[in-house]
Each structure stands twice: as structure tokens, then as C-alpha cells.
Amino acid sequence: MSKIIRQTHRWLSILFTAGVVGYMIVMTKGQPPAWVGLFALVPLILLLASGLYMFVLPYVARGRSGRRTQG
């Protein structure tokens, strides 16, 4: 599962970069419609979710490994 998340994260970063470049190209022709910005915003939101998952994963794995304090 972790491998799939990492691969998806990489492809989302490519989509995000393409969306930003596309938005910049459209901006050179004048004020773009609001929906054009979604081409960069949607991958950015998905990048945030997958990035947070990968950030938290080591901490969750460490908690599952049996590191419990005796109380």
C-alpha cells in the first residue's frame, strides 16, 4: 500500500507542475476563468493528503511495534 501511495504522490506532483505551467500560459493571454485554476488546485489537495499520510506513517509504525509504557 505504501508503494502505491508513493507512486501516486510522484505522479500527482507531475500533474501539479503541469497545471501550474498551464495556468501561467493561460494567464499570458489575459485573465483566465476561475475553473482553470482547479487544474493546479485539485492535484495540490491530493498531494497534501498523500504527503501527510507519508509523514505520519513512520510514527504510526513505531507505535505499532510494541513501544508501550507500563503505567
Tab-separated table of N, CA and C in Angstrom:
chain	number	residue	atom	x	y	z
A	1	MET	N	0.832	-1.199	0.000
A	1	MET	CA	0.000	0.000	0.000
A	1	MET	C	0.873	1.259	0.000
A	2	SER	N	1.939	1.239	0.782
A	2	SER	CA	2.811	2.400	0.862
A	2	SER	C	3.469	2.697	-0.486
A	3	LYS	N	3.823	1.646	-1.221
A	3	LYS	CA	4.440	1.835	-2.528
A	3	LYS	C	3.473	2.516	-3.491
A	4	ILE	N	2.212	2.132	-3.427
A	4	ILE	CA	1.198	2.744	-4.301
A	4	ILE	C	1.013	4.221	-3.956
A	5	ILE	N	1.002	4.534	-2.669
A	5	ILE	CA	0.852	5.933	-2.242
A	5	ILE	C	2.035	6.762	-2.737
A	6	ARG	N	3.244	6.234	-2.605
A	6	ARG	CA	4.426	6.966	-3.053
A	6	ARG	C	4.399	7.188	-4.564
A	7	GLN	N	4.030	6.160	-5.316
A	7	GLN	CA	3.954	6.288	-6.772
A	7	GLN	C	2.890	7.315	-7.158
A	8	THR	N	1.747	7.264	-6.499
A	8	THR	CA	0.681	8.228	-6.761
A	8	THR	C	1.137	9.641	-6.435
A	9	HIS	N	1.866	9.798	-5.348
A	9	HIS	CA	2.373	11.104	-4.938
A	9	HIS	C	3.305	11.673	-6.019
A	10	ARG	N	4.150	10.820	-6.572
A	10	ARG	CA	5.057	11.269	-7.634
A	10	ARG	C	4.283	11.736	-8.870
A	11	TRP	N	3.290	10.957	-9.288
A	11	TRP	CA	2.515	11.325	-10.465
A	11	TRP	C	1.682	12.578	-10.208
A	12	LEU	N	1.189	12.724	-8.986
A	12	LEU	CA	0.434	13.939	-8.653
A	12	LEU	C	1.327	15.167	-8.720
A	13	SER	N	2.589	15.029	-8.343
A	13	SER	CA	3.497	16.173	-8.420
A	13	SER	C	3.726	16.586	-9.870
A	14	ILE	N	3.766	15.609	-10.770
A	14	ILE	CA	3.901	15.928	-12.195
A	14	ILE	C	2.646	16.642	-12.692
A	15	LEU	N	1.473	16.148	-12.304
A	15	LEU	CA	0.220	16.791	-12.699
A	15	LEU	C	0.117	18.209	-12.145
A	16	PHE	N	0.546	18.391	-10.900
A	16	PHE	CA	0.513	19.716	-10.284
A	16	PHE	C	1.415	20.688	-11.045
A	17	THR	N	2.619	20.231	-11.371
A	17	THR	CA	3.552	21.083	-12.113
A	17	THR	C	2.980	21.447	-13.477
A	18	ALA	N	2.399	20.472	-14.156
A	18	ALA	CA	1.780	20.747	-15.461
A	18	ALA	C	0.614	21.718	-15.313
A	19	GLY	N	-0.153	21.583	-14.245
A	19	GLY	CA	-1.269	22.502	-14.007
A	19	GLY	C	-0.817	23.924	-13.774
A	20	VAL	N	0.270	24.079	-13.017
A	20	VAL	CA	0.794	25.422	-12.749
A	20	VAL	C	1.347	26.042	-14.034
A	21	VAL	N	2.091	25.249	-14.790
A	21	VAL	CA	2.635	25.766	-16.055
A	21	VAL	C	1.495	26.128	-17.010
A	22	GLY	N	0.476	25.270	-17.087
A	22	GLY	CA	-0.673	25.569	-17.933
A	22	GLY	C	-1.388	26.840	-17.500
A	23	TYR	N	-1.527	27.016	-16.202
A	23	TYR	CA	-2.176	28.225	-15.683
A	23	TYR	C	-1.369	29.470	-16.045
A	24	MET	N	-0.049	29.365	-15.947
A	24	MET	CA	0.798	30.509	-16.292
A	24	MET	C	0.693	30.841	-17.776
A	25	ILE	N	0.592	29.823	-18.606
A	25	ILE	CA	0.448	30.063	-20.051
A	25	ILE	C	-0.883	30.744	-20.347
A	26	VAL	N	-1.949	30.280	-19.699
A	26	VAL	CA	-3.272	30.881	-19.915
A	26	VAL	C	-3.290	32.320	-19.401
A	27	MET	N	-2.557	32.595	-18.321
A	27	MET	CA	-2.528	33.958	-17.771
A	27	MET	C	-1.867	34.953	-18.715
A	28	THR	N	-0.980	34.483	-19.582
A	28	THR	CA	-0.343	35.416	-20.515
A	28	THR	C	-1.337	35.961	-21.537
A	29	LYS	N	-2.448	35.278	-21.719
A	29	LYS	CA	-3.461	35.704	-22.685
A	29	LYS	C	-4.550	36.561	-22.041
A	30	GLY	N	-4.403	36.897	-20.779
A	30	GLY	CA	-5.395	37.706	-20.086
A	30	GLY	C	-5.876	36.994	-18.832
A	31	GLN	N	-6.932	37.535	-18.250
A	31	GLN	CA	-7.486	36.956	-17.027
A	31	GLN	C	-8.160	35.624	-17.332
A	32	PRO	N	-7.660	34.530	-16.744
A	32	PRO	CA	-8.267	33.222	-17.032
A	32	PRO	C	-9.554	33.017	-16.241
A	33	PRO	N	-10.425	32.128	-16.721
A	33	PRO	CA	-11.612	31.793	-15.934
A	33	PRO	C	-11.204	31.069	-14.649
A	34	ALA	N	-12.076	31.100	-13.673
A	34	ALA	CA	-11.751	30.536	-12.353
A	34	ALA	C	-11.508	29.029	-12.411
A	35	TRP	N	-12.191	28.329	-13.303
A	35	TRP	CA	-12.054	26.873	-13.343
A	35	TRP	C	-10.674	26.422	-13.810
A	36	VAL	N	-9.924	27.293	-14.493
A	36	VAL	CA	-8.585	26.921	-14.956
A	36	VAL	C	-7.658	26.708	-13.758
A	37	GLY	N	-7.879	27.441	-12.704
A	37	GLY	CA	-7.063	27.281	-11.500
A	37	GLY	C	-7.249	25.934	-10.823
A	38	LEU	N	-8.362	25.279	-11.091
A	38	LEU	CA	-8.606	23.963	-10.494
A	38	LEU	C	-7.659	22.902	-11.029
A	39	PHE	N	-7.109	23.117	-12.233
A	39	PHE	CA	-6.160	22.157	-12.787
A	39	PHE	C	-4.907	22.050	-11.925
A	40	ALA	N	-4.581	23.080	-11.180
A	40	ALA	CA	-3.450	23.027	-10.258
A	40	ALA	C	-3.917	22.755	-8.832
A	41	LEU	N	-5.114	23.193	-8.485
A	41	LEU	CA	-5.585	23.073	-7.111
A	41	LEU	C	-5.952	21.640	-6.725
A	42	VAL	N	-6.590	20.910	-7.614
A	42	VAL	CA	-7.004	19.533	-7.309
A	42	VAL	C	-5.797	18.638	-7.028
A	43	PRO	N	-4.760	18.624	-7.905
A	43	PRO	CA	-3.587	17.805	-7.556
A	43	PRO	C	-2.896	18.277	-6.281
A	44	LEU	N	-2.949	19.583	-6.010
A	44	LEU	CA	-2.317	20.099	-4.798
A	44	LEU	C	-2.994	19.543	-3.548
A	45	ILE	N	-4.309	19.480	-3.550
A	45	ILE	CA	-5.041	18.938	-2.405
A	45	ILE	C	-4.725	17.461	-2.229
A	46	LEU	N	-4.669	16.710	-3.333
A	46	LEU	CA	-4.327	15.294	-3.250
A	46	LEU	C	-2.877	15.098	-2.816
A	47	LEU	N	-1.980	15.996	-3.245
A	47	LEU	CA	-0.594	15.940	-2.792
A	47	LEU	C	-0.504	16.164	-1.283
A	48	LEU	N	-1.302	17.081	-0.790
A	48	LEU	CA	-1.324	17.334	0.651
A	48	LEU	C	-1.750	16.085	1.413
A	49	ALA	N	-2.798	15.431	0.953
A	49	ALA	CA	-3.294	14.236	1.633
A	49	ALA	C	-2.265	13.104	1.599
A	50	SER	N	-1.683	12.840	0.430
A	50	SER	CA	-0.709	11.754	0.345
A	50	SER	C	0.579	12.107	1.085
A	51	GLY	N	0.972	13.365	1.061
A	51	GLY	CA	2.169	13.790	1.793
A	51	GLY	C	1.999	13.668	3.302
A	52	LEU	N	0.830	14.049	3.799
A	52	LEU	CA	0.569	13.895	5.231
A	52	LEU	C	0.536	12.430	5.635
A	53	TYR	N	-0.021	11.582	4.771
A	53	TYR	CA	-0.036	10.143	5.042
A	53	TYR	C	1.391	9.616	5.170
A	54	MET	N	2.250	9.988	4.221
A	54	MET	CA	3.633	9.501	4.268
A	54	MET	C	4.400	10.093	5.442
A	55	PHE	N	4.038	11.306	5.871
A	55	PHE	CA	4.694	11.923	7.020
A	55	PHE	C	4.334	11.202	8.318
A	56	VAL	N	3.088	10.821	8.463
A	56	VAL	CA	2.603	10.207	9.705
A	56	VAL	C	2.939	8.716	9.772
A	57	LEU	N	3.134	8.082	8.632
A	57	LEU	CA	3.343	6.633	8.574
A	57	LEU	C	4.456	6.116	9.489
A	58	PRO	N	5.646	6.728	9.563
A	58	PRO	CA	6.680	6.206	10.466
A	58	PRO	C	6.277	6.267	11.943
A	59	TYR	N	5.537	7.284	12.319
A	59	TYR	CA	5.119	7.418	13.716
A	59	TYR	C	4.087	6.357	14.081
A	60	VAL	N	3.193	6.065	13.157
A	60	VAL	CA	2.192	5.025	13.393
A	60	VAL	C	2.867	3.659	13.455
A	61	ALA	N	3.819	3.415	12.572
A	61	ALA	CA	4.537	2.134	12.555
A	61	ALA	C	5.330	1.953	13.850
A	62	ARG	N	5.912	3.028	14.348
A	62	ARG	CA	6.667	2.954	15.600
A	62	ARG	C	5.737	2.627	16.762
A	63	GLY	N	4.528	3.174	16.741
A	63	GLY	CA	3.553	2.891	17.798
A	63	GLY	C	3.058	1.456	17.761
A	64	ARG	N	2.973	0.878	16.584
A	64	ARG	CA	2.507	-0.489	16.436
A	64	ARG	C	3.577	-1.514	16.783
A	65	SER	N	4.836	-1.092	16.825
A	65	SER	CA	5.922	-2.038	17.027
A	65	SER	C	6.029	-2.521	18.470
A	66	GLY	N	5.167	-2.048	19.328
A	66	GLY	CA	5.153	-2.535	20.695
A	66	GLY	C	5.794	-1.598	21.695
A	67	ARG	N	6.035	-0.391	21.327
A	67	ARG	CA	6.606	0.589	22.267
A	67	ARG	C	5.487	1.139	23.128
A	68	ARG	N	5.192	0.450	24.177
A	68	ARG	CA	4.161	0.917	25.108
A	68	ARG	C	4.784	1.080	26.465
A	69	THR	N	4.345	2.094	27.158
A	69	THR	CA	4.855	2.332	28.504
A	69	THR	C	3.968	1.610	29.502
A	70	GLN	N	4.600	1.072	30.488
A	70	GLN	CA	3.863	0.405	31.557
A	70	GLN	C	3.396	1.463	32.546
A	71	GLY	N	2.110	1.457	32.845
A	71	GLY	CA	1.594	2.501	33.727
A	71	GLY	C	1.152	2.033	35.057
